[in-house]
Tab-separated table of C-alpha atoms in Angstrom:
chain	number	residue	atom	x	y	z
A	1	MET	CA	0.179	0.115	0.197
A	2	ARG	CA	1.148	3.664	-0.592
A	3	SER	CA	1.059	6.612	0.420
A	4	VAL	CA	1.282	10.287	0.273
A	5	GLU	CA	1.094	13.287	2.217
A	6	VAL	CA	-0.453	16.331	0.928
A	7	SER	CA	-1.115	20.036	2.614
A	8	LEU	CA	-2.140	23.472	1.610
A	9	ALA	CA	0.289	26.118	0.730
A	10	ALA	CA	-0.918	28.909	3.296
A	11	GLU	CA	-3.109	30.712	0.172
A	12	GLY	CA	-4.556	27.195	-0.126
A	13	ARG	CA	-5.714	27.631	3.473
A	14	ARG	CA	-6.985	30.836	3.271
A	15	VAL	CA	-9.378	29.502	0.108
A	16	PHE	CA	-10.670	26.772	1.982
A	17	GLY	CA	-11.385	28.665	5.635
A	18	GLU	CA	-13.638	30.992	2.757
A	19	ALA	CA	-15.257	28.350	1.513
A	20	ASP	CA	-15.549	26.524	4.506
A	21	ALA	CA	-16.870	29.642	5.980
A	22	THR	CA	-19.902	30.135	3.296
A	23	ARG	CA	-20.476	25.752	3.481
A	24	ARG	CA	-21.473	26.745	7.466
A	25	TRP	CA	-23.301	29.569	6.812
A	26	ALA	CA	-25.373	28.298	4.245
A	27	LEU	CA	-26.087	24.483	6.224
A	28	ALA	CA	-26.827	26.671	9.607
A	29	PRO	CA	-30.272	27.535	8.724
A	30	VAL	CA	-31.509	24.208	7.783
A	31	PHE	CA	-29.627	22.425	10.960
A	32	THR	CA	-30.869	25.170	13.537
A	33	ASP	CA	-34.476	25.700	11.964
A	34	LEU	CA	-35.221	22.060	10.911
A	35	LEU	CA	-33.479	20.041	13.386
A	36	ASP	CA	-33.906	19.674	17.470
A	37	GLU	CA	-31.166	18.403	19.448
A	38	GLN	CA	-31.858	15.093	19.447
A	39	ASP	CA	-31.835	15.035	15.544
A	40	LEU	CA	-29.041	16.435	15.923
A	41	GLU	CA	-27.466	13.937	17.977
A	42	ALA	CA	-28.834	11.093	15.959
A	43	LEU	CA	-27.154	12.051	12.844
A	44	GLY	CA	-23.706	12.406	14.655
A	45	THR	CA	-24.279	8.814	15.191
A	46	VAL	CA	-25.247	8.056	11.729
A	47	TRP	CA	-22.376	9.966	10.709
A	48	ARG	CA	-20.258	8.464	13.410
A	49	LYS	CA	-21.258	4.779	12.075
A	50	LEU	CA	-20.569	5.650	8.390
A	51	LYS	CA	-17.380	6.862	8.996
A	52	ALA	CA	-16.307	3.759	11.338
A	53	GLU	CA	-17.800	1.467	8.077
A	54	LYS	CA	-15.329	3.404	5.846
A	55	GLU	CA	-12.645	2.988	7.995
A	56	ARG	CA	-13.066	-0.788	8.948
A	57	LEU	CA	-13.761	-1.428	4.723
A	58	ALA	CA	-10.224	0.715	4.397
A	59	GLU	CA	-8.462	-1.588	5.857
A	60	GLU	CA	-9.519	-5.061	4.435
A	61	PRO	CA	-6.822	-6.659	2.869
A	62	GLY	CA	-6.863	-6.496	-0.574
A	63	ARG	CA	-9.605	-3.801	-1.277
A	64	PRO	CA	-7.844	-0.373	-3.270
A	65	SER	CA	-7.770	2.544	-1.024
């Protein structure tokens, strides 16, 4: 298995920060207006399960990464 580490340069970090702020601004009303605390907790549980499964599958021998 091969791996490559990459990182953003200062300008890339700045642009990513701006894009992330825009994303958060655009999605905030959906999460704050539509979902209550219980919904957000359930969503967090689902995301953690999906991430764990993705990581488990990535560790299987012979599976492309």
